mmCIF file of C-alpha atoms in Angstrom:
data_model
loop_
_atom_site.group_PDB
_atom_site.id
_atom_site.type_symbol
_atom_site.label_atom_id
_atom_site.label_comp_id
_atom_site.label_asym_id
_atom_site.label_seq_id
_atom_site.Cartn_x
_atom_site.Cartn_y
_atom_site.Cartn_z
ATOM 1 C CA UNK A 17 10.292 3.635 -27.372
ATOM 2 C CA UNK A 18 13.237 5.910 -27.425
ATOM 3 C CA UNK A 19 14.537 8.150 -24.645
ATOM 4 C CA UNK A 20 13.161 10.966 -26.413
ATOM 5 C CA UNK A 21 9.815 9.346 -26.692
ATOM 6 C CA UNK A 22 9.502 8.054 -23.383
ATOM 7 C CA UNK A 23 10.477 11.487 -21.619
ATOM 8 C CA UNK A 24 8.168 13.252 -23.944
ATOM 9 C CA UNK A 25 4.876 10.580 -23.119
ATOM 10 C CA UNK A 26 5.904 11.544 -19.343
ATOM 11 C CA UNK A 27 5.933 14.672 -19.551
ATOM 12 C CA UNK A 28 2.492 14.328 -21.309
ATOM 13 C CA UNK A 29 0.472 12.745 -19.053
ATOM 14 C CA UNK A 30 1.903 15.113 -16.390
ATOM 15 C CA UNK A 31 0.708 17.842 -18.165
ATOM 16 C CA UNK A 32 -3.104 16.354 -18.571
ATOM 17 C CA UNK A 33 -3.315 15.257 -14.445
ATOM 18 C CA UNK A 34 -1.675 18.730 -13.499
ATOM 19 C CA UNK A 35 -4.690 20.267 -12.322
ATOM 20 C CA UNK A 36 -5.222 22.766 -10.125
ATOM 21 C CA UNK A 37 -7.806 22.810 -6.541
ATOM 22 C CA UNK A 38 -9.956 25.209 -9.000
ATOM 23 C CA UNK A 39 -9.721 23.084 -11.782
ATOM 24 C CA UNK A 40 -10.581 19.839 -9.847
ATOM 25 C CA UNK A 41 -13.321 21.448 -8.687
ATOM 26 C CA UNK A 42 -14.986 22.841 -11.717
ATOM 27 C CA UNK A 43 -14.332 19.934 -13.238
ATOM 28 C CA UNK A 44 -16.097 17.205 -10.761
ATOM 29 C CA UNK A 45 -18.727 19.946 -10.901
ATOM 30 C CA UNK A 46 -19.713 20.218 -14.544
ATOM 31 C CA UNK A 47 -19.010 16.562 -14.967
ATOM 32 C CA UNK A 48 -21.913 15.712 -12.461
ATOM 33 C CA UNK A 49 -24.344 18.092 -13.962
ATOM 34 C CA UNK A 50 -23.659 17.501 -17.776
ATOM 35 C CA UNK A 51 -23.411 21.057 -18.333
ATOM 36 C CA UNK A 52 -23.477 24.893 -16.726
ATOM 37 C CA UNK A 53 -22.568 28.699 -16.816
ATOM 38 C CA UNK A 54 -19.558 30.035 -15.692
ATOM 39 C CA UNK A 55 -21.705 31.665 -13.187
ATOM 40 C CA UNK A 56 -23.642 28.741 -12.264
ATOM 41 C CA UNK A 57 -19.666 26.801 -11.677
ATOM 42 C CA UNK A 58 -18.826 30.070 -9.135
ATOM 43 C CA UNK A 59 -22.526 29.413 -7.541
ATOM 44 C CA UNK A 60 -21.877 25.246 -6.533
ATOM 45 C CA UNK A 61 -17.960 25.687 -5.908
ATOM 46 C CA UNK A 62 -15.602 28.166 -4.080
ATOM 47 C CA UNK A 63 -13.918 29.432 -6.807
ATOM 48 C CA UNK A 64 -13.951 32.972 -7.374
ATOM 49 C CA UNK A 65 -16.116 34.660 -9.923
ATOM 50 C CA UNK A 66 -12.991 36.083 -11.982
ATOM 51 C CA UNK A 67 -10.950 32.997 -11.443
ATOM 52 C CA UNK A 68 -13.937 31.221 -13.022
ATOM 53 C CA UNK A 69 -13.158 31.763 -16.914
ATOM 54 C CA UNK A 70 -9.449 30.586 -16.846
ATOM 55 C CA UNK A 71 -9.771 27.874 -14.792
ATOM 56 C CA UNK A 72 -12.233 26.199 -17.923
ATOM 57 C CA UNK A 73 -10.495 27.615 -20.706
ATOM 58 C CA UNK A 74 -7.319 25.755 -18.469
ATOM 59 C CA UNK A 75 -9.888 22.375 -18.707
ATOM 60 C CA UNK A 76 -10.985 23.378 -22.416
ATOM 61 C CA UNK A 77 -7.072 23.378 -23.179
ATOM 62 C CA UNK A 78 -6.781 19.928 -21.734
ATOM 63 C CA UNK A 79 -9.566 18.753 -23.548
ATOM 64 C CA UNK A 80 -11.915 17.997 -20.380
ATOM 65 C CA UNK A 81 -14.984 20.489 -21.412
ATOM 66 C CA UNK A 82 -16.183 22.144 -24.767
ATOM 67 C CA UNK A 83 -16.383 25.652 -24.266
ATOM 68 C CA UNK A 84 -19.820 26.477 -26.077
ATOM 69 C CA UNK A 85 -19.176 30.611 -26.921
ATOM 70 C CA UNK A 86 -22.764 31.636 -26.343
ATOM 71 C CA UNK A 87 -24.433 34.221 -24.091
ATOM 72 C CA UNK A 88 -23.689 33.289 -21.529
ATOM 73 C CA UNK A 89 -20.826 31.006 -22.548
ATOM 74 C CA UNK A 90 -21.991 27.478 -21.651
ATOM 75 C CA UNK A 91 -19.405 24.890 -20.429
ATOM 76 C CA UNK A 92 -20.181 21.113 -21.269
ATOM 77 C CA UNK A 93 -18.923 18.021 -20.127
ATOM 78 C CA UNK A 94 -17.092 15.621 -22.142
ATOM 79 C CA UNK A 95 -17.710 11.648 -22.013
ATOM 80 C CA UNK A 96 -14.638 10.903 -19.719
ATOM 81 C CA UNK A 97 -13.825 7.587 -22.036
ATOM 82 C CA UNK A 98 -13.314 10.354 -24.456
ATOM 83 C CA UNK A 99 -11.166 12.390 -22.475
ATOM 84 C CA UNK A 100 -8.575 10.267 -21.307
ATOM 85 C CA UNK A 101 -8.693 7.666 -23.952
ATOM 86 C CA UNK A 102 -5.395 9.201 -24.974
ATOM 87 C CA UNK A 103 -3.925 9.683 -21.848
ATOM 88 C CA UNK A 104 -4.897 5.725 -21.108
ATOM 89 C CA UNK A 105 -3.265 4.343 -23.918
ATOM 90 C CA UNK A 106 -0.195 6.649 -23.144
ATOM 91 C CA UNK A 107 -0.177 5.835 -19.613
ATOM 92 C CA UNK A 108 -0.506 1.827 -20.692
ATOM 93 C CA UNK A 109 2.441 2.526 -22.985
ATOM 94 C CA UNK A 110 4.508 4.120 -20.594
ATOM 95 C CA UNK A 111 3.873 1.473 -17.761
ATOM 96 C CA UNK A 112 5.370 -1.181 -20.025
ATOM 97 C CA UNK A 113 8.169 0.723 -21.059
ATOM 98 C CA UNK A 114 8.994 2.291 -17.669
ATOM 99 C CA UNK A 115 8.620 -1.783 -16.349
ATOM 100 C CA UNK A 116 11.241 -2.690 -18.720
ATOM 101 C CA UNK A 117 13.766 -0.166 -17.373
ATOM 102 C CA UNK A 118 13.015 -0.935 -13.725
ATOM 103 C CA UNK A 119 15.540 -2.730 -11.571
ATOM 104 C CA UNK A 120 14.163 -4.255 -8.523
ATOM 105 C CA UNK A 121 15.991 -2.678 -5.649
ATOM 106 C CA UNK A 122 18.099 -4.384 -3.464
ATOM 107 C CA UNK A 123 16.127 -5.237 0.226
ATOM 108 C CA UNK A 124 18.569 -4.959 2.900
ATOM 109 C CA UNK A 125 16.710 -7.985 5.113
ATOM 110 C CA UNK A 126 17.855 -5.472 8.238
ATOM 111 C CA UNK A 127 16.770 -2.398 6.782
ATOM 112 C CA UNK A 128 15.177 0.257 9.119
ATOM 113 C CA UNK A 129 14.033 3.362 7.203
ATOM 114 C CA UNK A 130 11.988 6.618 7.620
ATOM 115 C CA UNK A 131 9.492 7.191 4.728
ATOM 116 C CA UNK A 132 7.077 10.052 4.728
ATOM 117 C CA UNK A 133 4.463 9.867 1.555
ATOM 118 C CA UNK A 134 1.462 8.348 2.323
ATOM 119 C CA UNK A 135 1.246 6.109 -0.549
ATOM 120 C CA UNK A 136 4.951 4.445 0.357
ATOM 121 C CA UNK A 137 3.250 4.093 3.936
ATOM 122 C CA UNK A 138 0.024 2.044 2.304
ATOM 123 C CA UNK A 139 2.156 0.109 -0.119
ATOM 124 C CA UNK A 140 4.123 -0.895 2.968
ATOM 125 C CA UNK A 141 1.264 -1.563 5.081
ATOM 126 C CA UNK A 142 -0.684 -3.647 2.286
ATOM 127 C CA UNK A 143 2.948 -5.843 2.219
ATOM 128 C CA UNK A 144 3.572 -6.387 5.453
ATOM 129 C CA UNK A 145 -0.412 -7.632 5.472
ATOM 130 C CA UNK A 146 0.277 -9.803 2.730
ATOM 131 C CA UNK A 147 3.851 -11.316 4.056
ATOM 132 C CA UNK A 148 2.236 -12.341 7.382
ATOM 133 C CA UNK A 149 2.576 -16.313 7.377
ATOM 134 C CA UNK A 150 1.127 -17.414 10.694
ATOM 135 C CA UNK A 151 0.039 -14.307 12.610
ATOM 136 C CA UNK A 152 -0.645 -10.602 12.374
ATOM 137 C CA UNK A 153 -1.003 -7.699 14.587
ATOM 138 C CA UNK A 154 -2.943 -4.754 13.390
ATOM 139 C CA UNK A 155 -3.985 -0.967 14.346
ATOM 140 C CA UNK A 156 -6.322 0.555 11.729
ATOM 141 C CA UNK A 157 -8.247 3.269 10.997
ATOM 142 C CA UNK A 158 -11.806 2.705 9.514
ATOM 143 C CA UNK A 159 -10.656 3.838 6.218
ATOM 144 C CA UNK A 160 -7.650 1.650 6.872
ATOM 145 C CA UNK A 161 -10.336 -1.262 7.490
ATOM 146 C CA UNK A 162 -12.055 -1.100 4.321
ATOM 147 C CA UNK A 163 -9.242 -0.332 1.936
ATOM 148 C CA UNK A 164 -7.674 -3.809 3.107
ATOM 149 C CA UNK A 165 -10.432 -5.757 3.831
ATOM 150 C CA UNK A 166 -9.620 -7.834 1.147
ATOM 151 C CA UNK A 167 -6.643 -8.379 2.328
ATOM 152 C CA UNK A 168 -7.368 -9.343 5.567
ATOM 153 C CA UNK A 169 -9.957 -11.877 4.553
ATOM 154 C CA UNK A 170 -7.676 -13.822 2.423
ATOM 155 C CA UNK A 171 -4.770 -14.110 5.517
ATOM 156 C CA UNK A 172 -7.655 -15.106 7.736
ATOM 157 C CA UNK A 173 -8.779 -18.121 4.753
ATOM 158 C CA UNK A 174 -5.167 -18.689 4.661
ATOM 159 C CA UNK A 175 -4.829 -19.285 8.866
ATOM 160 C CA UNK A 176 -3.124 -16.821 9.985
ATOM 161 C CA UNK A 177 -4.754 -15.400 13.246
ATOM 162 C CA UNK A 178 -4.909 -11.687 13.801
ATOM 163 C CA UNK A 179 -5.247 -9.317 16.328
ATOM 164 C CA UNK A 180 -6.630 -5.821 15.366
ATOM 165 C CA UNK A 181 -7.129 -2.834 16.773
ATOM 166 C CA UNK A 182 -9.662 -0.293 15.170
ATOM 167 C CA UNK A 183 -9.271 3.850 15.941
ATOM 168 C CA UNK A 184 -11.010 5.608 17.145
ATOM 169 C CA UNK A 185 -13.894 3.530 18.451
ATOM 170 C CA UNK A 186 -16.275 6.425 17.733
ATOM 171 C CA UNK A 187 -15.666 5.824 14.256
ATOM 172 C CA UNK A 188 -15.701 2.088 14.079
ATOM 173 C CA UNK A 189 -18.470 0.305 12.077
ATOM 174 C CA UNK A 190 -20.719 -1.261 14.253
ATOM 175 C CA UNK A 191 -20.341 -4.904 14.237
ATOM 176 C CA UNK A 192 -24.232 -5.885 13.832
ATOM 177 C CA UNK A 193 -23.681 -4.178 10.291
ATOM 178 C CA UNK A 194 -20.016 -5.217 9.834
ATOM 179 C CA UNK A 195 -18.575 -9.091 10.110
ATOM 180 C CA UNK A 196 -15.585 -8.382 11.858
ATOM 181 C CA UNK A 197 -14.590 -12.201 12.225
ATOM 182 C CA UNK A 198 -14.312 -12.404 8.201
ATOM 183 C CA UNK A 199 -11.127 -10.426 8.497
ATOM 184 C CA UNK A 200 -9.584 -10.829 11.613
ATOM 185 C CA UNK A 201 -9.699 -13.315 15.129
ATOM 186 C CA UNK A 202 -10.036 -10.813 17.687
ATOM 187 C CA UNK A 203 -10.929 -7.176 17.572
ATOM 188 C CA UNK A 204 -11.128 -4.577 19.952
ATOM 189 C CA UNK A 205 -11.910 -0.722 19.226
ATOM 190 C CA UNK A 206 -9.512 1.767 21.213
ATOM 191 C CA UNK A 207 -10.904 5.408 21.777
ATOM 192 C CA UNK A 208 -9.111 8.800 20.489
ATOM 193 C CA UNK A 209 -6.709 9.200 17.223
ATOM 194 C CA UNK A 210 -3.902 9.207 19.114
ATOM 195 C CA UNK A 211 -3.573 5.771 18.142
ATOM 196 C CA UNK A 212 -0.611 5.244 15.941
ATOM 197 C CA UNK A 213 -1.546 2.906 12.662
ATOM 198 C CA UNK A 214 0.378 -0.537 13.150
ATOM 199 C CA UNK A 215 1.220 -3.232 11.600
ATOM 200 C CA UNK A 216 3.361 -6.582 12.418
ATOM 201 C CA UNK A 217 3.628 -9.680 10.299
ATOM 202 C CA UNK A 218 5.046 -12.524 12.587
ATOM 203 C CA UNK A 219 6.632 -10.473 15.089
ATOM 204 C CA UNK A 220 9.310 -8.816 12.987
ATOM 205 C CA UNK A 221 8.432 -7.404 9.478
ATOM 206 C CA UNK A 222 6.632 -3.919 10.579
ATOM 207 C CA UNK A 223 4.881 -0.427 10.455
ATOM 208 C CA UNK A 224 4.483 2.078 12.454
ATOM 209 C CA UNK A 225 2.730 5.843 11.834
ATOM 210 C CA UNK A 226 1.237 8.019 12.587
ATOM 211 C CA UNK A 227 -2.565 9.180 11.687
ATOM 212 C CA UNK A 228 -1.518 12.153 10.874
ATOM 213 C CA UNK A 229 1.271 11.066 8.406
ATOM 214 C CA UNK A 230 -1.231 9.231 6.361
ATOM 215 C CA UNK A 231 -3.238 12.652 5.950
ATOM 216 C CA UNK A 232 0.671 13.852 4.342
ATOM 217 C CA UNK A 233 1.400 15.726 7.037
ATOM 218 C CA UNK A 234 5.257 16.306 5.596
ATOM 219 C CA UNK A 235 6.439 16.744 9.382
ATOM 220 C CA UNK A 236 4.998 13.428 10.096
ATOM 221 C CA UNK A 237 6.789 10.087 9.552
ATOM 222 C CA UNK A 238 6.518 6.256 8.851
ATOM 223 C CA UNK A 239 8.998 3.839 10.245
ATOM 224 C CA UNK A 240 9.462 0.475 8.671
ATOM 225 C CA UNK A 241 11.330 -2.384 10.268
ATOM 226 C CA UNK A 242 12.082 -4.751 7.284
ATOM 227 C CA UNK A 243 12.335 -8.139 8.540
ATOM 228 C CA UNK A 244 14.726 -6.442 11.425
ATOM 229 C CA UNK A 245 15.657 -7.857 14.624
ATOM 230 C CA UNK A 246 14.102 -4.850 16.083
ATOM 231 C CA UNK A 247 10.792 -5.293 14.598
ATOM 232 C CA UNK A 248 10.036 -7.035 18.108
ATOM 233 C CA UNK A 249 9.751 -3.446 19.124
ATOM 234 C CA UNK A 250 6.557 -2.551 17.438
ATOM 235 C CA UNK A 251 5.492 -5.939 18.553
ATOM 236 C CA UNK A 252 6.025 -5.593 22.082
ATOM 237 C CA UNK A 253 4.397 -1.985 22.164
ATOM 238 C CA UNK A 254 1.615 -3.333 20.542
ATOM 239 C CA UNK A 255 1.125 -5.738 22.741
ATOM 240 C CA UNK A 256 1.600 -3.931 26.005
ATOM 241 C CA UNK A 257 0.448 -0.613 24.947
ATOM 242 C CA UNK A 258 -2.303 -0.680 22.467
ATOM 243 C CA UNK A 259 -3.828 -3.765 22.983
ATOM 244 C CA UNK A 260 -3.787 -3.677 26.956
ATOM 245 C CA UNK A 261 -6.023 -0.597 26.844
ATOM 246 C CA UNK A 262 -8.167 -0.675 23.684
ATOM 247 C CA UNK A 263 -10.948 -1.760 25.821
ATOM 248 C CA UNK A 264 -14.161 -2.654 23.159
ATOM 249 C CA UNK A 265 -14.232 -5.893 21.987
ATOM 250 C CA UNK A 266 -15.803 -6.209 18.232
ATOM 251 C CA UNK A 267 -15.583 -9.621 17.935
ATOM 252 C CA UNK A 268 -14.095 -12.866 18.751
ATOM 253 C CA UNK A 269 -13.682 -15.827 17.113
ATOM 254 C CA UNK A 270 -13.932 -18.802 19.572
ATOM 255 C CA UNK A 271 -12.906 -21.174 16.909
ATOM 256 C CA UNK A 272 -10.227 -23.072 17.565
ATOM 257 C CA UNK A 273 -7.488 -23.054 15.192
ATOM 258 C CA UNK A 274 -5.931 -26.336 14.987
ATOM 259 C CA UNK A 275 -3.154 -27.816 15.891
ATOM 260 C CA UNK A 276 0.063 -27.383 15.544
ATOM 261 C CA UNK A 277 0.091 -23.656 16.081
ATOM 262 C CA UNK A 278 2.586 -20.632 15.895
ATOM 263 C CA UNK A 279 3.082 -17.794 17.369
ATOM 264 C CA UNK A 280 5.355 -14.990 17.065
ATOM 265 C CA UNK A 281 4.010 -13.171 20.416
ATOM 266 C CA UNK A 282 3.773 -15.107 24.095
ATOM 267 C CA UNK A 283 1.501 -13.525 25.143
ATOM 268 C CA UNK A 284 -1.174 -14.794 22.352
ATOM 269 C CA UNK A 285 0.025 -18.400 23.191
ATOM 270 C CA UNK A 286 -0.201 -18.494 26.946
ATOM 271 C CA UNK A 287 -3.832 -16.686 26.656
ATOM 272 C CA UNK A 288 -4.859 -19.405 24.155
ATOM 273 C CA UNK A 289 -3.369 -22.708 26.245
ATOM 274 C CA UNK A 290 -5.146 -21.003 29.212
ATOM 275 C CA UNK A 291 -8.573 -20.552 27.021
ATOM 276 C CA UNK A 292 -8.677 -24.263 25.664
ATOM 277 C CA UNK A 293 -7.305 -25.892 28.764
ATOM 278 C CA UNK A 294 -5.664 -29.398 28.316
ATOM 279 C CA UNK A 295 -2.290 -30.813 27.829
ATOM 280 C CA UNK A 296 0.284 -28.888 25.615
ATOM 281 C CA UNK A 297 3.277 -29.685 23.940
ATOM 282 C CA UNK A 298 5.835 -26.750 22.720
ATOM 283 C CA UNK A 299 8.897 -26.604 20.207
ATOM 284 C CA UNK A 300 10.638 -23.391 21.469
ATOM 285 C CA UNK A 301 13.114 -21.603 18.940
ATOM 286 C CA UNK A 302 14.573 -18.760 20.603
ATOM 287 C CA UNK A 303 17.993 -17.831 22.658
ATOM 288 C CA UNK A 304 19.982 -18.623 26.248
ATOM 289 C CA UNK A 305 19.007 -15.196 28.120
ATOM 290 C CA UNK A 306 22.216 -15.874 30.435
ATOM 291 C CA UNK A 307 24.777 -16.868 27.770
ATOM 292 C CA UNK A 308 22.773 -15.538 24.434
ATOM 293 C CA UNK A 309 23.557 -18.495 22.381
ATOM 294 C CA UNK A 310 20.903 -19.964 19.867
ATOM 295 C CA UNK A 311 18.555 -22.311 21.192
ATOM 296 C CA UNK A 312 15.841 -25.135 20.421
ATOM 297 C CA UNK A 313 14.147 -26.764 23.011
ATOM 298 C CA UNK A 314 11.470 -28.980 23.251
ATOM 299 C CA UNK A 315 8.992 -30.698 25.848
ATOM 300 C CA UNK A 316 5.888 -30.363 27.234
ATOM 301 C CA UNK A 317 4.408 -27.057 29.017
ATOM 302 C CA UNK A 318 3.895 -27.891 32.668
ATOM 303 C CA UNK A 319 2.739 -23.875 33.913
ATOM 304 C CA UNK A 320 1.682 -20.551 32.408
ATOM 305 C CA UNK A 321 1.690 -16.929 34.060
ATOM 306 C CA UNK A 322 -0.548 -14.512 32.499
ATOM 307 C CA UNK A 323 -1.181 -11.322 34.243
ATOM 308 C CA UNK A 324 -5.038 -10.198 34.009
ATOM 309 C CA UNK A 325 -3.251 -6.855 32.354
ATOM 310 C CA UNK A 326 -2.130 -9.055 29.226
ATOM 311 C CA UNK A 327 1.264 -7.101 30.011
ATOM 312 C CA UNK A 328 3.667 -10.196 31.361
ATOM 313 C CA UNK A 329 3.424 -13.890 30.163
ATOM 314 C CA UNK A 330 5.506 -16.981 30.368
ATOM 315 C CA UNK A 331 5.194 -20.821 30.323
ATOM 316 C CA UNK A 332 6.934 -23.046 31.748
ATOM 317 C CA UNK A 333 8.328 -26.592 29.645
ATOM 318 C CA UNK A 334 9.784 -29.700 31.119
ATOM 319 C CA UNK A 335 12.280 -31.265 28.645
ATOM 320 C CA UNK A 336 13.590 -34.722 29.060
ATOM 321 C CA UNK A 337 16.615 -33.380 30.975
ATOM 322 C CA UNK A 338 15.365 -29.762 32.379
ATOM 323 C CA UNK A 339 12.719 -27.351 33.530
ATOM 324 C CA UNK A 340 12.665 -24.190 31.746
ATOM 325 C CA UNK A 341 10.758 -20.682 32.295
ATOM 326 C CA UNK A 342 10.069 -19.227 28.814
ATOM 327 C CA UNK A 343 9.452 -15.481 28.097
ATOM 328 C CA UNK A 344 8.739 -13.343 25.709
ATOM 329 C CA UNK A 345 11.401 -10.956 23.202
ATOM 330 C CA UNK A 346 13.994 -9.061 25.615
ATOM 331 C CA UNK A 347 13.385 -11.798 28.536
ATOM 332 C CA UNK A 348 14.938 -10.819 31.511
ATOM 333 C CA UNK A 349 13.460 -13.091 34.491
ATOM 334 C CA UNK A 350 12.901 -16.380 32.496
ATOM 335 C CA UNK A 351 15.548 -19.282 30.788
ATOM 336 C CA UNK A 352 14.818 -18.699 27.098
ATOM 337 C CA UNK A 353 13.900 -15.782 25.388
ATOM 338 C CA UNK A 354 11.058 -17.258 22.854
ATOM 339 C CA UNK A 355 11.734 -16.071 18.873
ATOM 340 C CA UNK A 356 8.988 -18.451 17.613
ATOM 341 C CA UNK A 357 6.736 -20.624 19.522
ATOM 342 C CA UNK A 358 5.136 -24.098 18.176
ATOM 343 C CA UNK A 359 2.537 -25.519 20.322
ATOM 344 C CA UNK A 360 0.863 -29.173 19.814
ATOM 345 C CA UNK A 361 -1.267 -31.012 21.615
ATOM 346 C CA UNK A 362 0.213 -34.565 21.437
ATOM 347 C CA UNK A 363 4.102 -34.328 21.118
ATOM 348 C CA UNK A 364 6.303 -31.114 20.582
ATOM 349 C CA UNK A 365 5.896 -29.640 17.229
ATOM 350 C CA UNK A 366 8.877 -29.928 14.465
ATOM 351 C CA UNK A 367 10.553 -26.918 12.958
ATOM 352 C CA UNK A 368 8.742 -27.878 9.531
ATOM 353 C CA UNK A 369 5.219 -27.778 11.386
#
């Protein structure tokens, strides 16, 4: 396909989707009956008597309705398969061609970028969902829920545990009608739609937005942390913000993962050594909070502090030659500011586990 061609088969099916409000209308509306009066149209839709003749001689044009010239002129419905069968197989073409031509863009692995269209905000959300290896922090709404339930369920078959938050609670399906545990380990349901939509794959790959930027409000925005060092901070305001007060639990699974585990927030892992109970093992990748170096360490975890707010955690690890406090991203009052957390039951995890 030449330049020429390809610009022209654009510019085509442009033209056949370029419909109006009016034109959407009428069209959904003789579609579902089969077939009506230009009167009948202005009667089931809010389109203006006048406005009612060229906005189907606009869908006659675009081959969408026959335009019977009767008294009274009778608009019919054309099988859809019909339609667009045109438009498909010019769409179809175009993919492939416009595929060929496409150069993957580079991904700056510390991008953080502002994007505004809803659909860049769901194809970000969906990949963040997706990239999640071990665990996955969520705020959806319940349209949010069911467009990636899919999703979700495969992450949870694939092990990685998830927190999510549904808003607003009023609209959340009820869990004796919805299996909540299919696509997530714990879920709570946190009132209002103030609640920003959220997403974070392992602590640093994230989302944040607004509702109202997924209803295209243009003053509204998305922010994306791309694999960033600062995609702790939608982690940590997840944690201590949304989480701490969305106050309905929809489920919990008390199944034990098993062991090793990981964990990209602290607080998850002190709250599940303190639910199971027993002796623990950690491998600790994370940095000096004094000095800021790198750091690895190793032993086993002798104390935990979780407050009953959720909002401060640490544990506590004995190494063959120390005793360590270990916190959580931007550690202050502890030894070791905690990137990545492996916990086992018998001996410290490896890096590989």
């Amino acid at each position: 396909m030449s330049q020429d061609e390809l610009r022209s088969t654009v510019e085509r099916v442009g033209d056949r989707f370029n419909l109006g409000e009016y034109e959407i209308d009428a069209y959904l509306t003789v579609l579902e009956q089969g077939q009506l009066t230009a009167s009948e149209i202005a009667d089931r839709t809010d389109i203006p008597q006048p406005r009612v003749y060229d906005t189907v001689r606009s869908l006659s044009d675009r081959g969408l309705v026959e335009l019977r010239e009767s008294r009274p002129m009778k608009v019919v419905a054309i099988d859809p398969e019909e339609a667009f069968e045109n438009v498909q197989s010019s769409l179809e073409q175009m993919i492939d061609e416009l595929e060929s031509r496409y150069t993957a863009p580079a991904r700056d692995t510390e991008a953080v970028s502002l994007v505004k269209s809803r659909s860049t905000i769901l194809r970000y959300l969906e990949e963040v969902i997706d990239a999640a290896e071990y665990e996955l922090a969520l705020s959806l709404t319940p349209d949010l829920l069911t467009r990636f339930e899919d999703e979700l369920r495969a992450a949870v078959e694939a092990g990685v545990s998830i927190d999510l938050i549904v808003t607003p609670a009023a609209e959340a399906p009820d869990p004796a009608e919805f299996d909540y545990l299919e696509i997530a380990t714990t879920v709570r349901a946190r009132r209002g739609i103030t609640t920003p939509v959220v997403a974070v794959a392992d602590g640093n790959y994230s989302i944040y937005a607004t509702q109202d930027a997924l209803r295209d409000d243009q003053d509204r925005y998305g922010v994306i942390f791309n694999r960033s060092a600062l995609g702790f901070l939608v982690s940590g305001f997840f944690g201590t913000v949304l989480w701490t007060t969305a106050e309905q639990t929809l489920g919990e699974n008390g199944r034990g993962r098993p062991y090793p585990r990981r964990y990209a927030s602290i607080r998850r892992c002190v709250k599940d050594v303190i639910d199971e109970g027993g002796e623990f093992y950690a491998t600790i990748e994370g940095r000096d909070v004094a000095v800021g170096g790198s750091r690895v360490v190793q032993g086993l975890v002798t104390d935990v502090s979780f407050e009953v707010s959720e909002e401060v955690a640490s544990l506590t690890l004995e190494t063959e030659d120390e005793r360590l406090t270990i916190g959580g991203r931007v550690a202050a009052l502890e030894d070791i500011e905690a990137h990545e957390i492996r916990i086992g039951r018998h001996k410290p995890p490896s890096l590989e586990d």
